[in-house]
Every structure is written in C-alpha cells, then in structure tokens.
Short mmCIF file of C-alpha atoms in Angstrom, two decimals:
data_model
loop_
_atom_site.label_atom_id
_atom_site.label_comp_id
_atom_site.label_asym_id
_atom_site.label_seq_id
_atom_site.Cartn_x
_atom_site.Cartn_y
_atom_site.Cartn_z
CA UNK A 1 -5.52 -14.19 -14.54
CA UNK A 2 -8.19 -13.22 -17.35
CA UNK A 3 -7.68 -15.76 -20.68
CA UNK A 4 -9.86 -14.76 -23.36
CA UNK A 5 -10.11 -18.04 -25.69
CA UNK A 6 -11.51 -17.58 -29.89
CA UNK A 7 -13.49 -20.06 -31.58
CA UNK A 8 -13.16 -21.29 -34.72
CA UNK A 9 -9.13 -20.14 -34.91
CA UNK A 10 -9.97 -19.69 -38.61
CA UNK A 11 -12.94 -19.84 -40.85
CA UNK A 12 -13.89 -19.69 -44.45
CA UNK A 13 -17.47 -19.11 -45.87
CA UNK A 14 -18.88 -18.17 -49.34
CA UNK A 15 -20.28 -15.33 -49.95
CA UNK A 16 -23.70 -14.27 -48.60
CA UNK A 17 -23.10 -16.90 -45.25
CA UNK A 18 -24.39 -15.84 -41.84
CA UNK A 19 -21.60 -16.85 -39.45
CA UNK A 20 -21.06 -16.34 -35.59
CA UNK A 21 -17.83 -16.06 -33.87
CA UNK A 22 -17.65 -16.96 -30.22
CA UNK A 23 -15.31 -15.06 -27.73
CA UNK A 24 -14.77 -16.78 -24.20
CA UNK A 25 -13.11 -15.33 -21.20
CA UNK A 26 -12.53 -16.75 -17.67
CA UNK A 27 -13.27 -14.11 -15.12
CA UNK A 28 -16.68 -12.29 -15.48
CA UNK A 29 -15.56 -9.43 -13.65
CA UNK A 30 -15.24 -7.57 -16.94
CA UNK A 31 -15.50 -3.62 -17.44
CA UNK A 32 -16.28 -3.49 -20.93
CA UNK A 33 -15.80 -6.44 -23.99
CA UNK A 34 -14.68 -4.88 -27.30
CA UNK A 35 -14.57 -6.45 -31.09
CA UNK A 36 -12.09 -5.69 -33.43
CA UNK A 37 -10.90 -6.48 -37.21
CA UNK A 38 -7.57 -6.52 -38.49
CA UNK A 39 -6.53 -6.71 -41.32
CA UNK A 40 -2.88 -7.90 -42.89
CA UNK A 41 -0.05 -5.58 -41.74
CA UNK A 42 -2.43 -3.11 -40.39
CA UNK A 43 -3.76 -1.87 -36.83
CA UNK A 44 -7.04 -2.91 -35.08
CA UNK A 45 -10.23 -1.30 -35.93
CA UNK A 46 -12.57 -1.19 -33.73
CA UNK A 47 -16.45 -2.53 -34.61
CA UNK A 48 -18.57 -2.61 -31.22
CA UNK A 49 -17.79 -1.62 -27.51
CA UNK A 50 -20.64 -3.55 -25.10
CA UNK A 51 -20.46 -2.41 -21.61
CA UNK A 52 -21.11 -4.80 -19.40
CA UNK A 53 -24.50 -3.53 -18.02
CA UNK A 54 -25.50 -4.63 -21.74
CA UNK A 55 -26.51 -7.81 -23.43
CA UNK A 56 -25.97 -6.53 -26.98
CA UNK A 57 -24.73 -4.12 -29.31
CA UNK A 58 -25.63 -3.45 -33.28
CA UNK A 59 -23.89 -1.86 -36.02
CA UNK A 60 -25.17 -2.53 -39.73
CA UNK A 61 -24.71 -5.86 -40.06
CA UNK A 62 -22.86 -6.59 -37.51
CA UNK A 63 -24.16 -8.08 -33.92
CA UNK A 64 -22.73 -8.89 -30.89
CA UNK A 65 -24.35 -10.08 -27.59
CA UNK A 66 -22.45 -10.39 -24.13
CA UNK A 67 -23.11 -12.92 -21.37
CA UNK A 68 -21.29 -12.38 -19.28
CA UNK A 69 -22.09 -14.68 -16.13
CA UNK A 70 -21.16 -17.66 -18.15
CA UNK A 71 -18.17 -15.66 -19.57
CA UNK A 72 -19.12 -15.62 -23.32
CA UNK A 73 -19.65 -13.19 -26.38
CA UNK A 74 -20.72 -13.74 -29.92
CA UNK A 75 -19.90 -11.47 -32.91
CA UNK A 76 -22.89 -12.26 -35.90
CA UNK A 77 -21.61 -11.13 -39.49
CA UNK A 78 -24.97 -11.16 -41.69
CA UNK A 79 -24.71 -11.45 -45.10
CA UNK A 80 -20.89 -12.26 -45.33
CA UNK A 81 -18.78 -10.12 -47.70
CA UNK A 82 -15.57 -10.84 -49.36
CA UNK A 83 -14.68 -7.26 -47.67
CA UNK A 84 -15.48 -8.94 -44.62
CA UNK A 85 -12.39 -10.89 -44.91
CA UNK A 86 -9.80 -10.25 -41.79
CA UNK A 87 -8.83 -11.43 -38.10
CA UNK A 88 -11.53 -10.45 -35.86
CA UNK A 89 -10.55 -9.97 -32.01
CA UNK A 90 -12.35 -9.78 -29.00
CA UNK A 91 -11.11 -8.27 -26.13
CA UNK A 92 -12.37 -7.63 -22.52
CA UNK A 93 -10.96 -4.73 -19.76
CA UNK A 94 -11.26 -5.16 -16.50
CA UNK A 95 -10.26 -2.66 -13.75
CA UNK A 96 -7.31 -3.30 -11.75
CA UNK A 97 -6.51 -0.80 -9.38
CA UNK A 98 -6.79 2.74 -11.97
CA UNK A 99 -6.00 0.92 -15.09
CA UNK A 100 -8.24 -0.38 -18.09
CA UNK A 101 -6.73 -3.28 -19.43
CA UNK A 102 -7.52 -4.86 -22.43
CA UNK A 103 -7.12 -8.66 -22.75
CA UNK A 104 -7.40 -9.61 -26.42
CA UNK A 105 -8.06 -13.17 -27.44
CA UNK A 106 -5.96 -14.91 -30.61
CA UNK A 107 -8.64 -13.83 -33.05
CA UNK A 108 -10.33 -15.98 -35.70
CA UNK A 109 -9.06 -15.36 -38.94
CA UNK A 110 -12.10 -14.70 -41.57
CA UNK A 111 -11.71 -15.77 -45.24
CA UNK A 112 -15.19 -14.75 -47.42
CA UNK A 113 -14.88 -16.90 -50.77
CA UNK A 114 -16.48 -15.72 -53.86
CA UNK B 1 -5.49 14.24 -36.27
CA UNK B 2 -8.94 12.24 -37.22
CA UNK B 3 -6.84 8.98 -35.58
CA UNK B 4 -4.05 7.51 -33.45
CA UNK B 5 -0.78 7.71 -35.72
CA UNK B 6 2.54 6.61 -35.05
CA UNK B 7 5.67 6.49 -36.29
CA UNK B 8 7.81 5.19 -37.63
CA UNK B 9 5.47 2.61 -39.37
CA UNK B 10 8.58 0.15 -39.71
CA UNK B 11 11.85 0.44 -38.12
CA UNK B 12 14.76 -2.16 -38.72
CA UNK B 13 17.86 -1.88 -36.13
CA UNK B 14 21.09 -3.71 -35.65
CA UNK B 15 20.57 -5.83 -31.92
CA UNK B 16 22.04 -3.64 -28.92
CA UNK B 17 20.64 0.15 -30.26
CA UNK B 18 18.31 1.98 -29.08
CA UNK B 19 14.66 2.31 -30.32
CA UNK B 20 12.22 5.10 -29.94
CA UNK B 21 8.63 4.58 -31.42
CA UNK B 22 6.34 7.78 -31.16
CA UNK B 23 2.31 8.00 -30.67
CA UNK B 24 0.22 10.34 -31.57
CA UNK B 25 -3.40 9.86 -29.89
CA UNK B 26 -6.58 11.13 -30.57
CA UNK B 27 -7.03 14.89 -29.99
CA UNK B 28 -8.82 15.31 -26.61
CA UNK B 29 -7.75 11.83 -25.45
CA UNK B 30 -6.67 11.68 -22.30
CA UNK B 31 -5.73 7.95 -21.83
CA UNK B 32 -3.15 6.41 -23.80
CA UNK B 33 -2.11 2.47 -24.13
CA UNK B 34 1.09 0.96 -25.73
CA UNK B 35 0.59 -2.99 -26.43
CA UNK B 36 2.69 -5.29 -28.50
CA UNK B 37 1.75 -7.98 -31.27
CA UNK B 38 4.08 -10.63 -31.73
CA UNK B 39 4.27 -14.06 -33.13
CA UNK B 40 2.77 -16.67 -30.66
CA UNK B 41 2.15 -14.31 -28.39
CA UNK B 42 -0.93 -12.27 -29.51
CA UNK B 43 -1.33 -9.08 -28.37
CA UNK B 44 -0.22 -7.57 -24.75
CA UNK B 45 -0.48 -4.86 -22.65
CA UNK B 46 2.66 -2.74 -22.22
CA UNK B 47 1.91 0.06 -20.25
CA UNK B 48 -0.94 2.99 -19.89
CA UNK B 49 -1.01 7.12 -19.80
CA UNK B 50 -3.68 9.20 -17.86
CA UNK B 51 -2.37 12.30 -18.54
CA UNK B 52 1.41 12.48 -18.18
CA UNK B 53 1.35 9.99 -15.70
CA UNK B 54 1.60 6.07 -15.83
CA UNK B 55 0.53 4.60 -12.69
CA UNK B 56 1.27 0.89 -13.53
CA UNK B 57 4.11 -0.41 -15.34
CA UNK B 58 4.21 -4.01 -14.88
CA UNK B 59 3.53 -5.17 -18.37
CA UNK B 60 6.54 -3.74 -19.31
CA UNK B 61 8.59 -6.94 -20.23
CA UNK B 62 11.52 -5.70 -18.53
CA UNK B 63 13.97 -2.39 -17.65
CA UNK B 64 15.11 -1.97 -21.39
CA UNK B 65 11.49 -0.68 -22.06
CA UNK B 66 10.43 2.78 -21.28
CA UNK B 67 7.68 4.92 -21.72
CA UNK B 68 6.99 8.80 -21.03
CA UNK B 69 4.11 11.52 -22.20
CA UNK B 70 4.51 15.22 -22.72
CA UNK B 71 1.57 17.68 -22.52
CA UNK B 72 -0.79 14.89 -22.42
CA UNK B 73 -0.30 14.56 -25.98
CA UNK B 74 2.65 12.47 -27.49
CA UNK B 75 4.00 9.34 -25.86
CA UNK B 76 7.21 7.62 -26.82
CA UNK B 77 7.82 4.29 -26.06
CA UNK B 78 11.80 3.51 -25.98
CA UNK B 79 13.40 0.29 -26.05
CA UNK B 80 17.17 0.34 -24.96
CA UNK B 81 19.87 -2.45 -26.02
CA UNK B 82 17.61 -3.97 -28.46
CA UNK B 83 17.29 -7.71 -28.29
CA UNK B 84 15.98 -10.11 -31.06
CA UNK B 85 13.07 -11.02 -28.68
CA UNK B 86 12.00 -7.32 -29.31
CA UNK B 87 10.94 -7.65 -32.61
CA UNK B 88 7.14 -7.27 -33.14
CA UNK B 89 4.44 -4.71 -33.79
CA UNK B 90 3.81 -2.23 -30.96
CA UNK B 91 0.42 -1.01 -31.12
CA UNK B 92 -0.55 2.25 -29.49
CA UNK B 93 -4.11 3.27 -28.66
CA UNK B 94 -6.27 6.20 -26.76
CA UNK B 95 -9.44 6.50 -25.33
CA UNK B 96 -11.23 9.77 -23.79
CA UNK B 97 -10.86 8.59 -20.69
CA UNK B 98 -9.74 5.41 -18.49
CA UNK B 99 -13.00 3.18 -17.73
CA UNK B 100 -15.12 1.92 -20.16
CA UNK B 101 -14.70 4.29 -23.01
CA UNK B 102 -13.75 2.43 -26.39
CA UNK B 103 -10.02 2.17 -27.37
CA UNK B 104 -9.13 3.41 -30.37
CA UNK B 105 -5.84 1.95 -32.50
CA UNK B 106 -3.04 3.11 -34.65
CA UNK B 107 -1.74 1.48 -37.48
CA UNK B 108 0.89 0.03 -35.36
CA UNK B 109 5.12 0.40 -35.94
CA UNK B 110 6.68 -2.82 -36.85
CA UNK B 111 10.09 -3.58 -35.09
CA UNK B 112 12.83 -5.88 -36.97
CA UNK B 113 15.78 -6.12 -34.45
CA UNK B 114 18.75 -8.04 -36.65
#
C-alpha cells in the first residue's frame, strides 16, 4: 500500500526565506506526483504535475524535482511570501488496474511571517 | 464553467437523512474523482468516473455511499442514513482524461452530520 509521508508537518519562515518541503512515498511505481496548496476552508489548487519520466518541473518561483527510485520529491518556494502562506500537499497516482489514484500526503502547513 | 464547482458548499443534516452533494467538472473532462478530507484522516479516494461509468468502487467506505454520472457531465455523490462518522469535506476533481493528466479541484462541500 502507497504511504506518502510530509516533512516538516508545519513550518514558519520570515519573509524573503528560501525553504524546501520534502514529500516521501513508499512504492516508486508512481504514474505522476502532483503539488498542491490549500488554503483554510477552501479546495486544493494545484501548482506542478511532474510525470514520472521527469526529474523536475518549474513554475515562477516555485520548483519541484522528483526522484523517484529513492521515493522522494522536493517542492522549493524562492523568495517566501506572506501570500505564500497555506498547507501544501503532495500527492502521487499510480495505476491500478484503469484507475488514477491519487495518494495525498498530510501536507506541511506554511506560515510566512512579516 | 472555468473550474470544478460543487454544491452545496456546506450542508448540515440531522444523523439518519439522506445527503446528495453535486459536481460539476471541468468542461471537456472526461474523468471525474470524489475524495474526502476529514480530521485525522487526510484526504482519500472515494471513487472515480470515466465517462458515465465507475469501474472501481472500493474506496467507497461502505454501502451508504453512492455515486452516479449523467452525460459525462454531473456526478452526484449520495450518502444514505447519515452517520456522525460522515462528517467531513468531500472534494471532487476532473482531469481530461484518466492517466497522467493533472487533477483539477473544487472548492469542496463541507458535511456536518448532527
């Protein structure tokens, strides 16, 4: 059974901090790994989608890379924002039989201090 | 629509009653997901749409939970003889297709079973 494992569970920064979030998961027989924000009482929003032929995948100032022989992902937030401020999820499908399933992990919650 | 949507956003009903929760996916979508977010128990898979059809139902925690799509479009998820345990968001999502295409999420409905 896939477990996909977050570290740190929560995080705070000042402003203007580089950070890195780490994403785990235990079987590498993964389809796709997605990252995700959410924010208080709201729905998930998706940031990047790496497939797993790839190592990495940009978007402004966010960057995530995907090993995924040794199971692992890491979501880099340059320039931290108090905007920036929200749970951040990773989640990986794999294929079972027609289905793409997405396993999420229990997020690290993001505070960005002024 | 630009997005998923799905309503109601919050629902609130007495425990034994019967719930439906609508989604709307993205225009052109032909996958559809249903997951639920509660306390302690992060988020889970429910159950998935290609087309009008849902393969796989296992997630489904048990027989009071139901799921059916019309027209490839709309999905309802319906939860008979509500129980306590029920209570949580349920998150619906869609995708263009099942595989590796990104998942996209609604703003989720949240379910208070008294």
């Amino acid at each position: 059974k896939q477990e996909v494992t977050q570290i740190p569970a929560a995080l705070s920064v000042p402003e203007g901090e580089n950070l890195v979030l780490n994403c785990s998961f235990t079987d590498s027989a993964i389809y796709n790994l997605q990252w995700f924000r959410q924010d208080p009482g709201k729905g998930l929003t998706s940031l990047l989608l790496i497939q797993s032929s790839q190592r990495e995948q940009t978007s402004g100032r966010l960057n995530a890379s995907l090993d995924k022989s040794s199971g692992r992902s890491t979501l880099y937030i340059a320039a931290s924002q108090p905007g920036d401020s929200a749970t951040y999820l990773c989640a990986v499908s794999r294929i079972t039989g027609t289905a793409s399933k997405l396993t999420f992990g229990t997020g690290t919650r993001l505070q960005v201090t002024l | 629509g630009a997005g998923v949507s799905q309503s109601p956003s919050n629902k609130v009903t007495e425990k034994g009653k019967d719930v439906e929760l609508r989604c709307d996916p993205i225009s052109g979508h032909t996958a559809l997901y249903w997951y639920r977010q509660s306390l302690g128990q992060g988020l889970e898979f429910l159950i998935y749409f290609q087309g009008n059809s849902a393969p796989d139902k296992s997630g489904l925690p048990s027989d009071r939970f139901s799921a059916e799509r019309t027209g490839g479009s709309v999905s309802t998820l319906t939860i008979q003889r509500t129980q306590q345990e029920d209570s949580a968001v349920y998150l619906c999502a869609s995708s263009l297709a099942l595989g590796r295409n990104e998942q996209f999420f609604g703003p989720g409905t949240r379910l208070t079973v008294l």
